[in-house]
mmCIF file of C-alpha atoms in Angstrom:
data_model
loop_
_atom_site.group_PDB
_atom_site.id
_atom_site.type_symbol
_atom_site.label_atom_id
_atom_site.label_comp_id
_atom_site.label_asym_id
_atom_site.label_seq_id
_atom_site.Cartn_x
_atom_site.Cartn_y
_atom_site.Cartn_z
ATOM 1 C CA MET Z 1 3.663 -29.413 -4.849
ATOM 2 C CA PRO Z 2 2.500 -25.788 -4.459
ATOM 3 C CA GLU Z 3 -0.532 -24.566 -6.351
ATOM 4 C CA PRO Z 4 0.461 -22.554 -9.472
ATOM 5 C CA LYS Z 5 0.259 -18.794 -9.105
ATOM 6 C CA PRO Z 6 -2.733 -17.318 -10.961
ATOM 7 C CA THR Z 7 -2.009 -15.152 -13.984
ATOM 8 C CA ALA Z 8 -4.836 -12.792 -13.015
ATOM 9 C CA VAL Z 9 -6.653 -11.921 -9.799
ATOM 10 C CA ILE Z 10 -10.074 -10.284 -10.006
ATOM 11 C CA LEU Z 11 -11.284 -8.545 -6.868
ATOM 12 C CA LEU Z 12 -15.062 -8.908 -6.595
ATOM 13 C CA LEU Z 13 -16.817 -6.054 -4.788
ATOM 14 C CA SER Z 14 -20.464 -6.433 -3.804
ATOM 15 C CA GLY Z 15 -22.424 -3.300 -3.051
ATOM 16 C CA SER Z 16 -24.917 -5.183 -0.901
ATOM 17 C CA LEU Z 17 -24.816 -6.147 2.766
ATOM 18 C CA ARG Z 18 -27.769 -8.556 2.384
ATOM 19 C CA SER Z 19 -26.784 -12.173 2.960
ATOM 20 C CA SER Z 20 -29.000 -13.485 0.157
ATOM 21 C CA SER Z 21 -28.314 -10.655 -2.265
ATOM 22 C CA SER Z 22 -28.566 -11.329 -5.987
ATOM 23 C CA ASN Z 23 -25.374 -9.258 -6.322
ATOM 24 C CA GLU Z 24 -23.558 -11.744 -4.095
ATOM 25 C CA SER Z 25 -24.988 -14.582 -6.217
ATOM 26 C CA VAL Z 26 -23.581 -12.982 -9.360
ATOM 27 C CA LEU Z 27 -20.133 -12.595 -7.803
ATOM 28 C CA ARG Z 28 -20.118 -16.108 -6.281
ATOM 29 C CA THR Z 29 -20.895 -17.433 -9.736
ATOM 30 C CA VAL Z 30 -18.132 -15.330 -11.302
ATOM 31 C CA ARG Z 31 -15.792 -17.036 -8.861
ATOM 32 C CA ALA Z 32 -17.091 -20.429 -9.990
ATOM 33 C CA VAL Z 33 -16.808 -19.756 -13.741
ATOM 34 C CA ALA Z 34 -13.369 -18.112 -13.642
ATOM 35 C CA PRO Z 35 -11.071 -20.138 -15.881
ATOM 36 C CA GLU Z 36 -7.865 -21.813 -14.788
ATOM 37 C CA GLY Z 37 -5.238 -19.182 -14.119
ATOM 38 C CA VAL Z 38 -7.774 -16.613 -12.933
ATOM 39 C CA ARG Z 39 -8.520 -16.326 -9.249
ATOM 40 C CA ALA Z 40 -11.644 -14.357 -8.340
ATOM 41 C CA VAL Z 41 -11.592 -13.093 -4.742
ATOM 42 C CA LEU Z 42 -14.753 -11.837 -3.044
ATOM 43 C CA HIS Z 43 -14.083 -8.932 -0.674
ATOM 44 C CA ASP Z 44 -16.249 -9.433 2.399
ATOM 45 C CA GLY Z 45 -15.321 -6.340 4.431
ATOM 46 C CA LEU Z 46 -17.988 -3.876 3.247
ATOM 47 C CA GLY Z 47 -19.800 -3.821 6.588
ATOM 48 C CA ASP Z 48 -16.565 -3.436 8.564
ATOM 49 C CA LEU Z 49 -15.464 -0.150 6.998
ATOM 50 C CA PRO Z 50 -15.727 2.942 9.192
ATOM 51 C CA HIS Z 51 -17.552 5.988 7.848
ATOM 52 C CA PHE Z 52 -15.193 7.846 5.557
ATOM 53 C CA ASN Z 53 -13.660 10.915 7.131
ATOM 54 C CA PRO Z 54 -10.699 12.622 5.435
ATOM 55 C CA ASP Z 55 -9.235 13.253 8.903
ATOM 56 C CA ASP Z 56 -8.960 9.473 9.340
ATOM 57 C CA ASP Z 57 -7.338 8.896 5.937
ATOM 58 C CA THR Z 58 -3.854 8.982 7.464
ATOM 59 C CA ASP Z 59 -1.468 6.425 8.892
ATOM 60 C CA PRO Z 60 -2.202 4.347 10.760
ATOM 61 C CA LEU Z 61 -5.311 3.565 8.740
ATOM 62 C CA PRO Z 62 -8.162 1.531 10.226
ATOM 63 C CA ALA Z 63 -7.558 -2.198 9.623
ATOM 64 C CA PRO Z 64 -10.617 -2.671 7.335
ATOM 65 C CA VAL Z 65 -9.362 0.168 5.110
ATOM 66 C CA VAL Z 66 -5.899 -1.391 4.937
ATOM 67 C CA ALA Z 67 -7.499 -4.732 3.985
ATOM 68 C CA LEU Z 68 -9.574 -3.100 1.222
ATOM 69 C CA ARG Z 69 -6.690 -1.107 -0.236
ATOM 70 C CA THR Z 70 -4.357 -4.111 -0.076
ATOM 71 C CA ALA Z 71 -6.917 -6.304 -1.862
ATOM 72 C CA ILE Z 72 -7.318 -3.693 -4.616
ATOM 73 C CA ASP Z 73 -3.563 -3.239 -4.931
ATOM 74 C CA GLU Z 74 -2.951 -6.989 -5.252
ATOM 75 C CA ALA Z 75 -5.714 -7.464 -7.849
ATOM 76 C CA THR Z 76 -5.191 -7.448 -11.585
ATOM 77 C CA ALA Z 77 -8.724 -6.105 -12.079
ATOM 78 C CA VAL Z 78 -11.844 -5.138 -10.112
ATOM 79 C CA LEU Z 79 -15.412 -6.284 -10.788
ATOM 80 C CA VAL Z 80 -18.385 -4.660 -9.041
ATOM 81 C CA CYS Z 81 -21.970 -5.821 -8.675
ATOM 82 C CA THR Z 82 -24.166 -3.471 -6.685
ATOM 83 C CA PRO Z 83 -27.843 -2.823 -6.158
ATOM 84 C CA GLU Z 84 -29.471 0.552 -6.582
ATOM 85 C CA TYR Z 85 -31.113 2.224 -3.598
ATOM 86 C CA ALA Z 86 -33.153 5.416 -3.987
ATOM 87 C CA GLY Z 87 -31.784 5.942 -7.485
ATOM 88 C CA THR Z 88 -28.095 5.681 -6.629
ATOM 89 C CA LEU Z 89 -25.467 3.509 -4.953
ATOM 90 C CA PRO Z 90 -26.170 2.143 -1.478
ATOM 91 C CA GLY Z 91 -24.535 4.382 1.141
ATOM 92 C CA SER Z 92 -22.321 1.595 2.457
ATOM 93 C CA PHE Z 93 -20.888 0.940 -1.007
ATOM 94 C CA LYS Z 94 -20.376 4.641 -1.728
ATOM 95 C CA ASN Z 95 -18.488 4.699 1.574
ATOM 96 C CA LEU Z 96 -16.233 1.866 0.331
ATOM 97 C CA LEU Z 97 -15.517 3.811 -2.850
ATOM 98 C CA ASP Z 98 -14.824 6.991 -0.864
ATOM 99 C CA TRP Z 99 -11.981 5.133 0.870
ATOM 100 C CA THR Z 100 -10.396 4.535 -2.576
ATOM 101 C CA VAL Z 101 -10.512 8.152 -3.793
ATOM 102 C CA GLY Z 102 -7.080 9.729 -3.599
ATOM 103 C CA GLY Z 103 -5.320 6.394 -3.146
ATOM 104 C CA THR Z 104 -3.079 4.896 -5.796
ATOM 105 C CA GLU Z 105 -4.260 1.286 -5.570
ATOM 106 C CA ILE Z 106 -7.123 1.566 -8.066
ATOM 107 C CA VAL Z 107 -5.541 4.105 -10.430
ATOM 108 C CA ASP Z 108 -5.438 2.624 -13.963
ATOM 109 C CA LYS Z 109 -6.790 -0.692 -12.598
ATOM 110 C CA PRO Z 110 -9.121 -2.365 -15.150
ATOM 111 C CA THR Z 111 -12.565 -2.112 -13.562
ATOM 112 C CA ALA Z 112 -16.051 -3.125 -14.661
ATOM 113 C CA TRP Z 113 -19.493 -3.769 -13.248
ATOM 114 C CA ILE Z 114 -22.431 -6.068 -13.707
ATOM 115 C CA ASN Z 115 -25.941 -4.689 -13.282
ATOM 116 C CA SER Z 116 -28.183 -7.575 -12.199
ATOM 117 C CA ALA Z 117 -31.295 -5.449 -11.642
ATOM 118 C CA ALA Z 118 -34.566 -6.085 -13.441
ATOM 119 C CA ALA Z 119 -34.915 -4.509 -16.871
ATOM 120 C CA GLY Z 120 -35.306 -0.740 -16.667
ATOM 121 C CA ARG Z 121 -33.681 -0.458 -13.225
ATOM 122 C CA GLY Z 122 -30.199 0.231 -11.944
ATOM 123 C CA GLN Z 123 -29.254 3.112 -14.243
ATOM 124 C CA GLY Z 124 -28.850 5.508 -11.306
ATOM 125 C CA ALA Z 125 -26.364 3.200 -9.589
ATOM 126 C CA GLU Z 126 -24.472 2.736 -12.861
ATOM 127 C CA ALA Z 127 -24.259 6.498 -13.460
ATOM 128 C CA THR Z 128 -23.041 7.170 -9.921
ATOM 129 C CA LEU Z 129 -20.578 4.297 -10.095
ATOM 130 C CA ARG Z 130 -19.164 5.628 -13.363
ATOM 131 C CA GLY Z 131 -18.786 9.094 -11.824
ATOM 132 C CA VAL Z 132 -17.098 7.914 -8.630
ATOM 133 C CA LEU Z 133 -14.781 5.522 -10.486
ATOM 134 C CA GLY Z 134 -13.737 8.491 -12.608
ATOM 135 C CA TYR Z 135 -12.571 10.239 -9.430
ATOM 136 C CA THR Z 136 -10.670 7.157 -8.286
ATOM 137 C CA GLY Z 137 -8.705 6.918 -11.527
ATOM 138 C CA ALA Z 138 -9.882 3.374 -12.270
ATOM 139 C CA GLU Z 139 -9.823 2.389 -15.937
ATOM 140 C CA ILE Z 140 -13.359 1.390 -16.871
ATOM 141 C CA VAL Z 141 -13.489 -1.558 -19.260
ATOM 142 C CA GLU Z 142 -16.645 -0.727 -21.201
ATOM 143 C CA SER Z 143 -16.892 -4.113 -22.927
ATOM 144 C CA ALA Z 144 -17.023 -5.839 -19.514
ATOM 145 C CA CYS Z 145 -19.737 -3.541 -18.070
ATOM 146 C CA VAL Z 146 -22.934 -5.467 -18.690
ATOM 147 C CA ARG Z 147 -26.558 -5.823 -17.693
ATOM 148 C CA ILE Z 148 -27.563 -9.344 -16.765
ATOM 149 C CA PRO Z 149 -30.992 -9.210 -15.108
ATOM 150 C CA LEU Z 150 -31.166 -12.002 -12.562
ATOM 151 C CA ASN Z 151 -34.327 -13.941 -11.783
ATOM 152 C CA ARG Z 152 -34.542 -15.691 -8.405
ATOM 153 C CA PRO Z 153 -35.315 -19.116 -9.967
ATOM 154 C CA ALA Z 154 -31.892 -18.938 -11.678
ATOM 155 C CA VAL Z 155 -30.188 -19.161 -8.245
ATOM 156 C CA ASP Z 156 -29.705 -22.444 -6.364
ATOM 157 C CA ALA Z 157 -29.907 -23.038 -2.594
ATOM 158 C CA GLU Z 158 -26.192 -22.206 -2.174
ATOM 159 C CA GLY Z 159 -26.675 -18.836 -3.876
ATOM 160 C CA ALA Z 160 -24.998 -19.726 -7.181
ATOM 161 C CA ILE Z 161 -26.534 -19.079 -10.580
ATOM 162 C CA VAL Z 162 -27.465 -22.279 -12.406
ATOM 163 C CA ASP Z 163 -28.743 -20.804 -15.676
ATOM 164 C CA PRO Z 164 -26.157 -21.874 -18.319
ATOM 165 C CA ALA Z 165 -26.727 -18.767 -20.471
ATOM 166 C CA VAL Z 166 -26.068 -16.446 -17.516
ATOM 167 C CA ARG Z 167 -22.999 -18.437 -16.476
ATOM 168 C CA LYS Z 168 -21.694 -18.129 -20.046
ATOM 169 C CA GLN Z 169 -22.238 -14.345 -19.975
ATOM 170 C CA LEU Z 170 -20.375 -14.077 -16.674
ATOM 171 C CA GLY Z 171 -17.487 -16.076 -18.116
ATOM 172 C CA GLU Z 172 -17.348 -13.647 -21.043
ATOM 173 C CA VAL Z 173 -17.143 -10.722 -18.598
ATOM 174 C CA VAL Z 174 -14.165 -12.385 -16.887
ATOM 175 C CA ASP Z 175 -12.487 -12.935 -20.276
ATOM 176 C CA ARG Z 176 -12.973 -9.301 -21.301
ATOM 177 C CA LEU Z 177 -11.766 -7.954 -17.974
ATOM 178 C CA THR Z 178 -8.690 -10.164 -17.710
ATOM 179 C CA GLY Z 179 -7.821 -9.808 -21.394
ATOM 180 C CA PHE Z 180 -8.064 -6.004 -21.329
ATOM 181 C CA ARG Z 181 -4.962 -4.088 -22.328
ATOM 182 C CA GLY Z 182 -5.769 -0.400 -21.962
ATOM 183 C CA ARG Z 183 -3.779 2.781 -21.739
ATOM 184 C CA ALA Z 184 -2.040 1.894 -18.459
ATOM 185 C CA ALA Z 185 -0.928 -1.529 -19.688
ATOM 186 C CA ALA Z 186 0.246 0.004 -22.974
ATOM 187 C CA ALA Z 187 2.236 2.663 -21.097
ATOM 188 C CA ARG Z 188 3.866 0.009 -18.909
ATOM 189 C CA GLN Z 189 4.728 -2.044 -22.001
ATOM 190 C CA GLU Z 190 6.249 1.011 -23.715
ATOM 191 C CA GLY Z 191 8.411 1.545 -20.636
ATOM 192 C CA LEU Z 192 9.700 -2.037 -20.943
ATOM 193 C CA ASP Z 193 10.576 -1.762 -24.645
#
């Protein structure tokens, strides 16, 4: 018997290339706490993307760009967890976002982020992320944008978060993001009525 189709797909985008990144731990744990009916998919192509060049943003697109845009298009929502480098987004993650500007895949897509940096850090990345997502047309779900500072002892050997309170918070983020019905969903519903 085939596995039932999920009612929601959340695309998880990590802004870090580090293999033992706390951002990856957050997103791996989101995948683990996603309830039945929600499939959380971790995009692992950040390091494969070519440097953004508007001259290359034409058909045929580079395969990693096609994979990214397809993953965004097929997702119900997008969830980001990224570190902050030098007061802003890491260059590789800004590059990923640059490949989404001007496309239609992320327009009106419910999108949120988790800031896992220590208290008092990460505001520069958040501000830049908010600005760039504004250019992409993504619909930011404010109630799902949270700060959950992550301590290394809260992560097990497989890179998953074991702290029950943090896992509960991550589950709440998934609920808010998948339960969001914003302006785009309302417009689609009006069109159906």
